[in-house]
Structures are given as C-alpha cells and as structure tokens.
Coordinates of C-alpha atoms and ligand atoms in Angstrom, one line a residue:
M1 CA -1.5 29.9 -31.4
Q2 CA -0.8 26.8 -29.2
S3 CA 2.1 27.2 -26.7
V4 CA 4.6 24.6 -25.7
A5 CA 2.7 24.3 -22.4
G6 CA -0.5 23.5 -24.4
A7 CA 1.3 21.0 -26.6
Y8 CA 2.8 19.4 -23.5
L9 CA -0.6 18.9 -21.9
A10 CA -2.1 17.5 -25.1
L11 CA 0.8 15.2 -25.6
L12 CA 0.6 13.9 -22.0
A13 CA -3.1 13.1 -22.5
A14 CA -2.4 11.5 -25.9
R15 CA 0.1 9.2 -24.1
G16 CA -2.4 8.1 -21.5
V17 CA -1.4 10.4 -18.7
N18 CA -4.9 11.1 -17.3
F19 CA -4.0 13.1 -14.2
L20 CA -1.7 16.0 -13.5
F21 CA -1.3 16.5 -9.8
G22 CA -0.1 20.0 -9.2
N23 CA 1.0 22.6 -6.7
G24 CA 1.6 25.8 -8.6
G25 CA 3.5 29.1 -8.6
T26 CA 4.5 31.8 -11.1
D27 CA 6.0 29.1 -13.3
F28 CA 2.5 27.7 -13.8
A29 CA 1.3 30.7 -15.8
P30 CA 1.7 29.1 -19.3
I31 CA 0.2 25.8 -17.9
I32 CA -2.9 27.5 -16.5
E33 CA -3.3 29.5 -19.7
A34 CA -3.0 26.3 -21.7
Y35 CA -5.6 24.6 -19.6
A36 CA -8.0 27.5 -20.1
E37 CA -7.4 27.4 -23.9
A38 CA -7.8 23.6 -24.0
A39 CA -11.2 23.9 -22.1
Q40 CA -12.4 26.5 -24.6
K41 CA -11.2 24.6 -27.7
G42 CA -12.2 21.1 -26.5
V43 CA -8.7 19.7 -26.4
T44 CA -8.2 16.6 -24.3
V45 CA -5.7 17.2 -21.5
P46 CA -4.9 15.5 -18.2
R47 CA -7.4 16.2 -15.4
P48 CA -5.8 18.8 -13.1
I49 CA -5.7 17.7 -9.4
L50 CA -4.7 20.5 -7.2
A51 CA -3.0 19.6 -3.9
T52 CA -2.1 22.3 -1.4
H53 CA 1.2 20.6 -0.5
E54 CA 3.7 18.8 -2.7
N55 CA 3.9 15.9 -0.3
L56 CA 0.2 15.4 -0.9
A57 CA 0.4 15.8 -4.6
V58 CA 3.1 13.2 -5.0
S59 CA 1.5 10.8 -2.4
M60 CA -1.8 11.0 -4.3
A61 CA 0.1 10.3 -7.6
H62 CA 1.7 7.4 -5.8
G63 CA -1.6 5.9 -4.6
Y64 CA -3.1 6.4 -8.1
A65 CA -0.2 4.7 -9.8
M66 CA 0.1 1.8 -7.4
V67 CA -3.6 0.9 -8.0
S68 CA -3.9 1.8 -11.7
R69 CA -0.3 1.0 -12.9
A70 CA -0.7 4.0 -15.1
I71 CA 1.9 6.7 -15.1
P72 CA 0.6 10.0 -13.6
A73 CA 2.3 13.4 -13.8
V74 CA 3.0 15.8 -11.0
M75 CA 4.1 19.4 -11.4
V76 CA 5.3 21.6 -8.6
H77 CA 6.8 25.1 -8.3
V78 CA 10.5 25.4 -9.2
S79 CA 13.2 24.7 -6.7
V80 CA 11.1 25.2 -3.5
G81 CA 8.4 22.8 -4.7
T82 CA 11.0 20.3 -5.7
A83 CA 12.5 20.5 -2.3
N84 CA 9.1 19.6 -0.8
M85 CA 8.7 16.8 -3.3
V86 CA 11.9 14.9 -2.3
C87 CA 10.5 12.9 0.6
P88 CA 7.4 11.5 -1.3
A89 CA 9.7 10.9 -4.4
M90 CA 11.9 8.8 -2.2
N91 CA 8.8 6.8 -1.1
A92 CA 7.9 6.2 -4.7
A93 CA 11.4 5.4 -5.8
R94 CA 11.9 2.8 -3.2
E95 CA 8.6 1.1 -4.2
N96 CA 9.3 1.3 -7.9
V97 CA 6.3 3.4 -8.6
G98 CA 6.5 5.0 -12.1
M99 CA 5.6 8.7 -12.3
L100 CA 6.6 11.8 -14.2
L101 CA 7.6 14.4 -11.7
S102 CA 8.1 17.9 -13.0
A103 CA 8.7 21.4 -11.9
G104 CA 8.9 24.8 -13.5
R105 CA 12.1 26.6 -13.6
S106 CA 12.5 30.2 -12.7
P107 CA 12.7 32.3 -15.9
V108 CA 16.4 32.7 -16.8
T109 CA 16.1 35.9 -18.8
E110 CA 15.9 39.1 -16.8
S111 CA 13.8 41.0 -19.3
G112 CA 12.9 41.1 -22.9
M113 CA 11.7 37.5 -23.6
F114 CA 8.1 36.5 -23.2
G115 CA 7.9 34.9 -19.7
A116 CA 11.0 36.7 -18.5
R117 CA 11.5 37.5 -14.8
D118 CA 8.8 39.7 -13.3
G119 CA 9.0 38.8 -9.7
Y120 CA 11.8 39.2 -7.1
I121 CA 11.6 35.5 -6.4
H122 CA 12.8 34.8 -9.9
W123 CA 16.3 35.7 -8.9
S124 CA 16.4 33.9 -5.6
Q125 CA 14.6 30.7 -6.5
E126 CA 17.0 29.9 -9.3
M127 CA 19.5 27.2 -8.5
Y128 CA 22.7 25.9 -10.1
D129 CA 21.3 22.4 -10.2
Q130 CA 17.6 22.2 -9.4
A131 CA 17.3 18.6 -10.4
G132 CA 20.2 17.8 -8.1
L133 CA 17.8 18.2 -5.2
I134 CA 16.0 15.1 -6.3
R135 CA 18.4 13.3 -8.6
E136 CA 19.2 10.5 -6.2
F137 CA 15.6 9.3 -6.3
V138 CA 14.8 9.5 -10.0
K139 CA 15.8 7.3 -12.9
W140 CA 16.3 10.2 -15.3
D141 CA 16.1 13.9 -15.2
Y142 CA 16.2 16.5 -17.9
E143 CA 15.3 20.1 -18.6
L144 CA 13.1 20.9 -21.6
R145 CA 15.3 23.2 -23.7
N146 CA 13.1 24.1 -26.7
A147 CA 9.8 23.4 -28.4
E148 CA 11.2 21.1 -31.0
Q149 CA 12.3 18.4 -28.6
L150 CA 9.0 18.2 -26.7
E151 CA 7.8 14.9 -28.0
T152 CA 11.1 13.1 -27.6
V153 CA 11.5 14.4 -24.1
V154 CA 8.0 13.4 -23.0
D155 CA 8.1 10.0 -24.6
R156 CA 11.6 9.2 -23.2
A157 CA 10.5 10.3 -19.7
L158 CA 7.4 8.1 -19.8
A159 CA 9.2 5.1 -21.3
I160 CA 11.9 5.2 -18.7
A161 CA 9.4 5.7 -15.8
A162 CA 7.4 2.7 -17.0
S163 CA 10.4 0.3 -17.6
E164 CA 11.0 -2.2 -14.9
P165 CA 12.2 -1.6 -12.3
R166 CA 9.8 1.4 -12.5
G167 CA 10.4 4.7 -10.8
P168 CA 10.0 8.4 -10.9
V169 CA 11.6 10.6 -13.5
Y170 CA 12.0 14.4 -13.3
L171 CA 11.6 17.0 -15.9
S172 CA 12.1 20.7 -15.3
L173 CA 10.1 23.1 -17.5
P174 CA 11.5 26.7 -17.8
R175 CA 8.8 29.3 -18.0
E176 CA 10.1 30.9 -21.2
V177 CA 10.1 27.5 -23.0
L178 CA 6.6 26.7 -21.8
G179 CA 5.5 30.1 -23.2
L180 CA 7.1 29.6 -26.6
P181 CA 4.8 28.8 -29.6
A182 CA 4.6 25.0 -30.0
A183 CA 6.8 23.6 -32.7
A184 CA 5.3 23.4 -36.2
G185 CA 4.6 20.0 -37.5
S186 CA 2.5 17.2 -36.1
V187 CA 3.2 15.1 -33.1
S188 CA 3.0 11.3 -33.7
S189 CA -0.3 10.1 -32.6
V190 CA 1.3 7.1 -31.0
S191 CA 4.6 7.0 -29.1
R192 CA 7.5 5.3 -30.9
L193 CA 9.4 5.2 -27.7
H194 CA 7.9 2.5 -25.5
A195 CA 8.8 1.1 -22.1
A196 CA 11.4 -1.7 -22.5
A197 CA 10.2 -5.3 -22.0
P198 CA 11.3 -6.5 -18.6
A199 CA 14.3 -8.7 -18.1
A200 CA 13.5 -12.4 -18.2
P201 CA 15.0 -14.9 -15.7
D202 CA 18.1 -16.6 -17.0
A203 CA 17.5 -20.3 -18.0
S204 CA 20.6 -21.7 -16.4
A205 CA 20.0 -19.8 -13.2
I206 CA 16.5 -21.2 -13.1
E207 CA 17.9 -24.7 -13.5
T208 CA 20.3 -24.2 -10.6
A209 CA 17.4 -22.8 -8.4
A210 CA 15.3 -25.8 -9.4
E211 CA 18.0 -28.2 -8.4
W212 CA 18.4 -26.5 -5.0
L213 CA 14.6 -26.5 -4.5
A214 CA 14.3 -30.2 -5.5
T215 CA 16.7 -31.2 -2.8
A216 CA 15.8 -28.7 0.0
E217 CA 14.0 -30.2 3.0
R218 CA 12.9 -26.9 4.6
P219 CA 12.6 -24.3 2.0
L220 CA 11.2 -20.9 2.9
I221 CA 9.9 -18.0 0.8
I222 CA 10.2 -14.5 2.2
A223 CA 8.3 -11.8 0.2
A224 CA 7.6 -8.1 0.6
N225 CA 6.3 -7.0 -2.8
G226 CA 5.5 -10.2 -4.8
G227 CA 2.0 -8.7 -5.2
R228 CA 3.2 -5.6 -6.9
D229 CA 1.7 -7.2 -10.0
P230 CA -1.5 -9.1 -9.5
A231 CA 0.0 -11.8 -11.7
G232 CA 2.8 -12.2 -9.1
F233 CA 0.2 -12.6 -6.4
A234 CA -1.6 -15.3 -8.4
A235 CA 1.7 -17.0 -9.3
L236 CA 2.9 -17.2 -5.7
D237 CA -0.5 -18.6 -4.5
A238 CA -0.1 -21.4 -7.0
F239 CA 3.6 -22.0 -6.5
A240 CA 3.6 -22.1 -2.7
E241 CA 0.6 -24.5 -2.8
R242 CA 2.0 -26.8 -5.5
F243 CA 5.4 -27.2 -3.9
A244 CA 4.4 -26.9 -0.3
I245 CA 6.7 -23.9 0.5
P246 CA 5.8 -21.7 3.5
V247 CA 5.7 -18.0 2.7
A248 CA 6.5 -15.4 5.3
Q249 CA 5.8 -11.8 4.4
H250 CA 8.2 -9.3 5.9
K251 CA 7.0 -5.7 6.0
P252 CA 4.8 -6.1 2.9
R253 CA 4.0 -3.1 0.9
Y254 CA 2.0 -4.9 -1.8
L255 CA 0.6 -8.0 -0.2
S256 CA 2.1 -11.1 -1.8
L257 CA -0.2 -13.9 -0.5
R258 CA -3.8 -14.1 0.7
S259 CA -4.3 -14.3 4.4
S260 CA -6.1 -17.7 4.2
H261 CA -3.5 -19.4 2.1
P262 CA -2.4 -22.7 3.7
M263 CA 1.3 -21.8 3.2
N264 CA 0.9 -18.3 4.8
V265 CA 3.1 -18.4 7.9
G266 CA 2.7 -14.8 8.9
Y267 CA 4.6 -11.6 8.9
D268 CA 7.6 -12.3 11.1
P269 CA 10.3 -14.5 9.5
T270 CA 12.6 -14.3 12.5
R271 CA 12.2 -17.8 13.8
L272 CA 11.7 -19.4 10.4
V273 CA 15.0 -18.1 8.9
A274 CA 17.2 -20.0 11.2
D275 CA 15.3 -23.3 10.5
A276 CA 15.4 -23.1 6.7
D277 CA 17.9 -24.9 4.4
L278 CA 16.9 -22.8 1.4
I279 CA 15.4 -19.3 1.3
I280 CA 13.8 -17.7 -1.7
V281 CA 13.6 -13.9 -1.2
I282 CA 11.0 -12.3 -3.5
E283 CA 11.1 -8.5 -4.0
S284 CA 12.2 -7.9 -0.5
D285 CA 14.8 -5.3 0.4
A286 CA 15.1 -6.3 4.0
P287 CA 13.9 -10.0 4.2
W288 CA 14.9 -10.4 7.9
F289 CA 16.8 -8.5 10.6
P290 CA 20.3 -9.9 10.8
A291 CA 20.6 -8.8 14.4
Q292 CA 17.6 -11.0 15.3
A293 CA 18.0 -14.0 12.9
Q294 CA 20.6 -15.5 10.6
P295 CA 20.2 -18.5 8.3
V296 CA 22.5 -21.4 9.1
P297 CA 25.8 -21.2 7.0
S298 CA 24.7 -24.1 4.8
C299 CA 21.3 -22.5 3.9
K300 CA 21.4 -21.2 0.3
V301 CA 19.7 -17.9 -0.4
I302 CA 18.1 -17.0 -3.8
Q303 CA 17.2 -13.4 -4.3
C304 CA 14.4 -12.7 -6.9
G305 CA 13.2 -9.4 -8.4
F306 CA 13.7 -6.9 -11.1
D307 CA 16.8 -5.7 -9.2
P308 CA 17.6 -8.6 -6.9
L309 CA 20.6 -6.9 -5.4
F310 CA 18.7 -3.6 -4.7
T311 CA 21.5 -1.6 -6.3
R312 CA 19.9 1.7 -5.2
I313 CA 20.4 0.9 -1.6
P314 CA 24.1 1.6 -0.6
I315 CA 24.6 -1.2 1.8
R316 CA 22.7 -4.5 1.8
G317 CA 24.6 -7.6 2.8
F318 CA 21.9 -10.3 2.7
P319 CA 23.4 -13.3 1.0
S320 CA 22.6 -13.9 -2.6
D321 CA 24.0 -17.2 -3.7
L322 CA 21.9 -16.9 -6.8
G323 CA 20.0 -13.8 -8.1
L324 CA 17.1 -14.3 -10.4
T325 CA 16.2 -11.2 -12.4
G326 CA 12.6 -10.7 -13.6
S327 CA 9.0 -10.4 -12.5
T328 CA 7.7 -12.6 -9.7
A329 CA 5.2 -14.2 -12.1
A330 CA 7.9 -15.0 -14.7
I331 CA 10.4 -16.4 -12.2
L332 CA 7.8 -18.6 -10.5
A333 CA 6.4 -19.8 -13.9
R334 CA 9.9 -20.8 -15.1
L335 CA 10.7 -22.5 -11.7
T336 CA 7.4 -24.4 -11.9
D337 CA 8.3 -25.7 -15.3
A338 CA 11.8 -26.6 -14.2
L339 CA 10.5 -28.5 -11.1
A340 CA 8.1 -30.7 -13.0
G341 CA 8.4 -34.3 -11.9
R342 CA 11.3 -33.5 -9.6
L343 CA 9.5 -33.4 -6.2
D344 CA 8.3 -36.5 -4.5
E345 CA 4.6 -36.2 -3.6
S346 CA 5.0 -38.0 -0.3
R347 CA 7.7 -35.6 0.8
L348 CA 5.4 -32.7 -0.2
K349 CA 2.6 -34.2 1.8
A350 CA 4.8 -34.4 5.0
R351 CA 5.9 -30.8 4.5
R352 CA 2.2 -29.7 4.0
D353 CA 1.2 -31.4 7.3
D354 CA 4.1 -29.8 9.1
I355 CA 3.3 -26.4 7.8
A356 CA -0.4 -26.9 8.6
A357 CA 0.4 -27.6 12.2
K358 CA 2.7 -24.6 12.5
R359 CA 0.1 -22.4 10.8
A360 CA -2.7 -23.7 13.1
S361 CA -0.7 -22.8 16.2
M362 CA 0.2 -19.4 14.8
L363 CA -3.5 -18.7 14.1
A364 CA -4.4 -19.8 17.5
Q365 CA -1.9 -17.5 19.0
W366 CA -3.2 -14.5 16.9
D367 CA -6.7 -15.4 18.0
A368 CA -5.7 -15.4 21.6
T369 CA -3.9 -12.1 21.3
G370 CA -6.9 -10.6 19.5
A371 CA -9.4 -11.9 22.1
A372 CA -7.2 -10.5 24.9
A373 CA -7.1 -7.2 23.1
A374 CA -10.8 -6.9 22.7
A375 CA -11.6 -5.2 26.0
R376 CA -8.5 -3.1 26.4
V377 CA -8.9 0.6 27.2
P378 CA -7.3 2.6 25.6
L379 CA -8.0 0.5 22.5
S380 CA -5.4 -2.0 21.3
P381 CA -4.1 -1.7 17.8
A382 CA -4.8 -5.5 17.4
W383 CA -8.5 -5.0 18.2
V384 CA -8.7 -1.9 16.0
S385 CA -7.2 -4.0 13.2
R386 CA -9.7 -6.8 13.7
C387 CA -12.6 -4.4 13.6
I388 CA -11.4 -2.7 10.5
S389 CA -10.9 -6.1 8.8
D390 CA -14.5 -7.1 9.8
A391 CA -16.0 -3.8 8.6
K392 CA -14.3 -3.5 5.2
D393 CA -15.6 -4.7 1.9
A394 CA -14.0 -7.8 0.4
D395 CA -12.3 -5.7 -2.3
A396 CA -11.7 -2.6 -0.2
I397 CA -8.4 -0.8 -0.7
V398 CA -6.6 -0.5 2.6
V399 CA -3.6 1.8 2.8
N400 CA -1.6 1.3 5.9
E401 CA 0.8 3.9 7.4
Y402 CA 1.7 1.8 9.4
T403 CA -0.3 0.9 12.5
L404 CA -2.7 -1.7 11.1
M405 CA -1.6 -5.2 12.2
V406 CA -1.8 -7.3 9.1
E407 CA -1.9 -10.5 11.1
H408 CA -5.3 -9.4 12.6
C409 CA -6.8 -8.8 9.1
S410 CA -8.1 -10.8 6.2
F411 CA -6.9 -9.9 2.7
E412 CA -7.9 -12.4 0.1
K413 CA -7.3 -10.6 -3.2
P414 CA -4.4 -8.7 -4.7
D415 CA -4.3 -4.9 -4.7
C416 CA -6.3 -4.7 -1.5
Y417 CA -3.5 -4.0 1.0
F418 CA -0.8 -1.4 0.5
G419 CA 1.8 -0.7 3.2
S420 CA 3.9 2.4 3.5
S421 CA 7.1 2.6 1.4
A422 CA 10.2 1.0 2.6
A423 CA 11.6 4.6 2.7
S424 CA 8.9 5.3 5.3
G425 CA 8.8 9.0 4.6
L426 CA 5.9 9.7 6.9
G427 CA 2.8 11.6 5.6
W428 CA 2.2 9.3 2.7
G429 CA -0.8 7.2 3.6
A430 CA -3.6 9.7 3.6
G431 CA -2.7 11.1 0.2
A432 CA -2.0 7.6 -1.2
A433 CA -5.6 6.5 -0.2
L434 CA -7.0 9.6 -2.0
G435 CA -5.0 8.6 -5.1
A436 CA -6.1 5.0 -4.8
K437 CA -9.7 6.2 -4.7
L438 CA -9.1 8.2 -7.8
A439 CA -7.9 5.1 -9.6
A440 CA -10.7 2.9 -8.3
P441 CA -13.7 5.2 -7.7
N442 CA -16.1 2.3 -7.2
R443 CA -14.1 0.6 -4.5
Q444 CA -14.1 1.4 -0.8
A445 CA -10.8 3.1 0.1
M446 CA -9.4 3.6 3.6
A447 CA -6.2 4.9 5.2
V448 CA -5.1 3.5 8.5
L449 CA -2.7 5.9 10.1
G450 CA -0.8 6.6 13.3
D451 CA -1.5 10.0 14.8
G452 CA 2.1 10.9 13.9
A453 CA 1.7 9.7 10.3
Y454 CA -1.6 11.6 10.0
L455 CA 0.0 14.9 11.3
F456 CA 2.9 14.4 8.8
S457 CA 0.4 14.2 5.9
N458 CA -0.7 17.9 6.2
P459 CA -4.2 16.9 7.4
V460 CA -6.0 20.1 6.4
S461 CA -4.6 19.8 2.9
V462 CA -5.6 16.1 2.8
H463 CA -9.3 16.8 3.8
H464 CA -9.4 19.8 1.5
A465 CA -8.3 17.6 -1.4
A466 CA -10.8 14.9 -0.5
A467 CA -13.6 17.4 -0.6
M468 CA -12.4 19.3 -3.6
H469 CA -11.9 16.3 -5.8
G470 CA -14.9 14.2 -4.5
L471 CA -12.9 11.4 -3.0
P472 CA -14.8 9.9 -0.1
V473 CA -12.2 8.0 1.8
L474 CA -12.3 6.7 5.4
F475 CA -9.4 7.7 7.6
V476 CA -8.9 5.6 10.7
V477 CA -6.3 7.2 13.0
M478 CA -4.9 5.0 15.7
N479 CA -4.2 7.8 18.1
N480 CA -1.8 7.0 21.0
S481 CA -0.7 10.7 21.3
M482 CA 2.7 9.6 20.6
W483 CA 5.5 8.7 18.1
G484 CA 5.4 5.2 19.5
A485 CA 8.1 4.0 17.1
V486 CA 10.5 6.6 18.3
R487 CA 9.8 5.6 21.9
S488 CA 10.2 1.9 21.3
S489 CA 13.4 2.3 19.4
T490 CA 14.9 4.2 22.3
L491 CA 13.8 1.5 24.7
A492 CA 15.1 -1.2 22.4
M493 CA 18.5 0.4 22.2
Y494 CA 18.7 1.2 25.9
P495 CA 16.5 -1.4 27.6
D496 CA 18.0 -0.7 31.0
G497 CA 18.8 3.0 30.4
F498 CA 17.6 6.2 32.0
A499 CA 14.8 6.5 29.4
S500 CA 13.4 3.1 30.5
R501 CA 13.0 4.5 34.0
S502 CA 11.5 7.8 33.0
N503 CA 7.8 8.6 32.8
E504 CA 8.1 11.2 30.1
L505 CA 10.4 11.0 27.2
P506 CA 11.2 14.0 25.1
F507 CA 10.5 13.8 21.3
T508 CA 8.0 11.0 21.8
S509 CA 4.8 12.3 23.5
L510 CA 2.5 14.5 21.3
G511 CA -0.3 15.3 23.7
P512 CA -2.3 17.3 24.0
L513 CA -3.4 16.7 20.4
P514 CA -6.2 18.6 18.7
A515 CA -9.5 16.8 18.2
L516 CA -8.4 15.1 15.0
E517 CA -12.0 14.2 14.0
Q518 CA -12.9 17.9 13.9
I519 CA -10.3 18.5 11.2
C520 CA -12.3 16.2 8.9
I521 CA -15.6 17.7 10.0
A522 CA -14.3 21.2 9.3
A523 CA -13.8 20.0 5.6
G524 CA -17.4 18.8 5.4
G525 CA -16.6 15.2 6.4
Y526 CA -17.9 12.9 9.0
G527 CA -15.9 12.5 12.2
E528 CA -16.1 10.6 15.5
R529 CA -13.8 10.1 18.5
V530 CA -13.8 6.5 19.7
E531 CA -12.7 5.7 23.2
E532 CA -14.5 2.4 24.0
P533 CA -13.5 -0.8 22.3
A534 CA -17.1 -2.0 22.1
A535 CA -18.1 1.2 20.4
L536 CA -15.7 0.8 17.5
P537 CA -17.6 -1.7 15.2
A538 CA -20.7 0.6 15.2
A539 CA -18.6 3.7 14.7
L540 CA -16.9 2.1 11.7
Q541 CA -20.4 1.3 10.3
R542 CA -21.5 4.9 10.7
A543 CA -18.3 6.2 9.1
L544 CA -18.5 3.8 6.2
H545 CA -22.2 4.7 5.7
A546 CA -21.2 8.4 5.4
V547 CA -18.5 7.4 2.9
K548 CA -20.8 5.2 0.8
N549 CA -24.2 6.8 1.1
E550 CA -23.4 10.4 1.6
R551 CA -20.2 10.2 -0.5
R552 CA -18.4 12.2 2.3
Q553 CA -15.0 11.5 3.7
A554 CA -14.9 10.3 7.3
L555 CA -12.4 10.1 10.1
L556 CA -12.4 8.0 13.2
N557 CA -10.1 9.3 15.9
V558 CA -9.5 6.0 17.8
I559 CA -7.8 6.5 21.1
C560 CA -5.3 3.7 21.4
G561 CA -2.7 2.5 23.8
I562 CA 0.7 1.2 23.1
E563 CA 0.8 -2.4 21.8
Ligands
LIG1 C1 9.5 12.2 7.2 C2 9.7 11.3 8.4 N1 10.1 11.9 9.6 C3 10.4 11.1 10.7 C4 10.3 9.8 10.6 C5 10.6 8.9 11.9 N2 9.5 8.2 12.4 C6 9.3 6.9 12.1 S1 7.9 6.3 12.9 C7 7.6 7.8 13.6 C8 6.4 8.0 14.6 C9 5.1 7.6 13.9 O1 4.1 7.9 14.9 P1 2.7 7.3 14.6 O2 2.3 7.4 13.2 O3 1.8 8.0 15.6 O4 2.8 5.8 15.0 P2 3.2 5.0 16.3 O5 4.7 4.8 16.3 O6 2.8 5.9 17.5 O7 2.5 3.8 16.3 C10 8.5 8.8 13.3 C11 8.5 10.1 13.7 C12 9.9 9.2 9.4 N3 9.7 7.9 9.2 N4 9.6 10.0 8.3
LIG2 MG1 1.3 7.4 17.5

C-alpha cells in the first residue's frame, strides 16, 4: 500500500517539481522506501539529487531555480540538517528564489507506532521549534500532521513559494506521518491552489512617475535585479534606449542590461548619484553606498520592485519618494505608455550624446585598466575576467562568487550572468553552477570563485556531486590565498592603523593552500594550475574542451594577486 511518503513524491512530480535535492538521515527511511517502490511500479517522482552537504543541496536548488524558474524541492535531515540549510536559505530568500525546503522530524513516539524512535539520536535531535531555526528566511512553514492534509499542504507550499516576491518555504515531515498509509481517495490531477498573480503598478503612481520623468534633466536608473525575469531585461533595454536614461548596475545578481547597451554606464553608481535629478531604483536593495554618495536634496527617488521597500531587511533608509510595486517589465511598460509624446526628441538627443561621451571615456578607462593588467604576475582579476569573457560561449551561464569583474566581461543576453546573493553567504557559487547546468544541460556553465568562496562550498562535495550527477561545469578559482575582502575592509576602516603597517594580518591569509586543481582531478575532472598571464587563454581552452568534449568537470586554479 502506498505510504504518505510515496504520495508526497508522486504529488510533487504531478505539480511539476522535477528534482528533489537531498541530504538524508534516519528520517529518510520512508522516502527511500517510496523511491524504491516508485521505481518498481513505474510511478513518476522527482529525480533524486544527492548532495553530501546541505549547503550544496540548497545552492544547487538555487542555481536550478534561478535558471529554470521552476520550484525545486530540497529535503534534509531533521534539526541538524535544517541548521546547515540556514545560510543557503538566506541566500535564496534575499534573492527571491522560490523553493520548497523540507526536513524530516525526529519520530515523536518512543515506541509502538510504525516509524517510532529506534535510535538514540531520536531523543536528542528533537527540538521545541525546529522550523524556528529557519523561520526568518522562509515565507511560510508548516509541519505535515496527517495523511489527509497532504495535498493542501503541498499545493499551499508551492503556491506561496511561487508567488511574487518569491522565496523559500519550509515543511517538516515527521517520520511516523511519512510512514502512514496514504489517504484514501484521489488527489486532484491539477492543483486548485495556484500562485497569486503579481501586484500590478498603480495607475496614479505611474502617472506621477511619468510627470517626474518628463521634466527630469538628468535621470538615472540604478538596477540590481531587473533581469530576474528575461522580460525585465528586454523591457529595460528598450526603455533606457527609448528615453535616453543611463543605467548603472550596482552589485547585479541577475544582470539587468547587456554590456554593449549605449545606456550602460557601468557598475559603480557613486559619481552618478550626486549628479542626478531623478533616480529610478529597480529591484535594488542597496542602490548606492550612502557613505560614498548622496543624491542632492532636490533629487527625487522612485523605488521599483515587487517589494520596493525591501520589508524583510530591518533597516534600509534609501529615499523612496514614490514606490512602484510590480515586475520590472510591467512597471516599464506602463511608464512607456504614460510617457508617450511627453519627451522632446531634441532633448533626448542631447542626453544621448552626453551619455555616449561618458560611456566612451568609461570604456576607454576599462580598456586601459585591462591592458595594464594583462602582464601582471600574479595574475590580475581584471585580466582573468577578460580571458573568461573571451573564452565563454555567447550563451554561457556564468555564476560569479564574487571575484569576476563584470566591467571586463561581455554579457549580451539575459540569464547569462548570476552574481552571488545579496546575503553573500559564501559557498554558494559552485553549487549554484551545478544547479544551473542541471536546468540548462546544453549550455556551457561555469563558476568563477575566490579561493575563499571555493573553500566555503565544501569542494569535495561539489566535485563529487558534479561527477555523480553528470554535470560538467568549469570552475575558475581566482586564488589569492586570501580572504581579500576581509583584508580590504580592515584597511578601509583603519587606513592609517596598525594593520596598514603590518605585513601579515590574522584572519586574512590562507596560505599555504592545498593544490586546488587536484581536488577536481581526484573526482575524475580536469585540473590545471595557472601562474602565467599569457598561459591563461590556452588553459581555458583546454578546460572547456574537457567540459564539452569529454563531459568532465574542470577546475583552473589561477594564482592571482590583489586587485
Ligand atoms: C558564510 C560566510 N562567512 C563569512 C563571510 C565573510 N566574507 C566575505 S568575503 C570573504 C572572503 C572571500 O574570500 P575569497 O573568495 O577568496 O575572495 P577575495 O576576497 O580574496 O577576493 C569572507 C570570509 C561570508 N560572506 N559568508
Ligand atoms: Mg581570495
């Protein structure tokens, strides 16, 4: 007879959940039994993707979801697995990535019931509030209480995860409940509990925004995640071009504008902010750093997004003279309609010329930096970024945690560049690239990582998963043997302090590091250490050849200096 676990898996598959990323324990017994039963009876269930660390399981799910926009499921082992899942859940929550996180619960009965406690851990792993470990980062949490409520619980979880702004939800699954016989009666073949339609921008707020835009002399758009939806990427391309508005991207996670766009004014809004008389912020939690730049008092600021005030962030004081709620594509489409005939073409032409001049000097400066970087030993991150950009396919997926310098790369299409979450829980990028490859098996996928980020990712687990699940990804580690960001933040806070006059700073230097390329080789992958700048392009070709032609993962350990 089918168990609740079996019904659960079948229901997930019926609702389009194609993958269950998992890291198991004793709570998995009914799930594993149900998988075996499903295999023997030909029942469709989500493909199980084993990951030997929870951070990897959730990061893979994140990468899969950010590329596919489908909702994946993750299951981990009770309280302890949930604890390990918190950091990657925070990454997903801050980026509004929808996923169904779940964990078993230690059996609550001490004997008698089927599935009752049979290990000493079943006493000590129980918590008063297991979901409380992760509640701050999920939109909803619940514990499955009985067989009868299975369909409602699953459909509600998936609908909430997929409603904008998206995010993880959490479901705990007690072992005794998973082991119960499934409820009698059929499950609806189609969910009657769908994701809610997104909020649409308010018409009068759009009118106000259009009025401000029509009179602004020096408007500026700052975006971080306008490209979360490819329609947003396309909409911003057209909008910025049509109305001659420069776009600065600040710490992009989903690239919002192609590199070659005439209105693309780079990735540092600091100088532009003070010059603007109207700023449109698109899906950007931290559009600029107030300590470095402030808009002039008369500059109006419009915040746009599914949650323009970022209510999940406790303190965020960026001005919001007007908040437009909705998708980037919808907001820009309404604004385009409202602006029809209101902007004088000669004014736009002058603005275009001005931005073209600014852009030309910015590009010249990047070129000069790139050229100067080309011969540096140890290698410069700017040079490594250029080489990666030249080597990748036009539609390659590049996951950046977080050492790739976007200004030295060319990204022309949506969904090709993904930066690490604003939460920056390190150890995300390698797993995210594996998940991205799962979502888009025919596209080249690579992860560009700092040595610190790579070590946080549980590298042995990452390479094991890549081999086990057939996911040939290229990992490029920019290895400066250091937590460079920790070092630079110390020097920024104490520019003339003791640390600035010290050769060795504690908690920053990582050397001597293991030969990182050997970790990939040990898992059957290709690996190479690169120490000469001139050797990098050919090394990238060899690594990409292994990925493409041998379908093996590859890792380049690129010995870098500090930028
Ligand atoms: C889970 C977690 N722990 C610690 C940090 C703090 N942190 C931010 S950047 C960084 C160093 C990253 O080093 P690496 O990837 O080598 O890049 P580098 O700064 O050297 O360029 C650390 C430790 C973090 N973001 N996340
Ligand atoms: Mg480093």
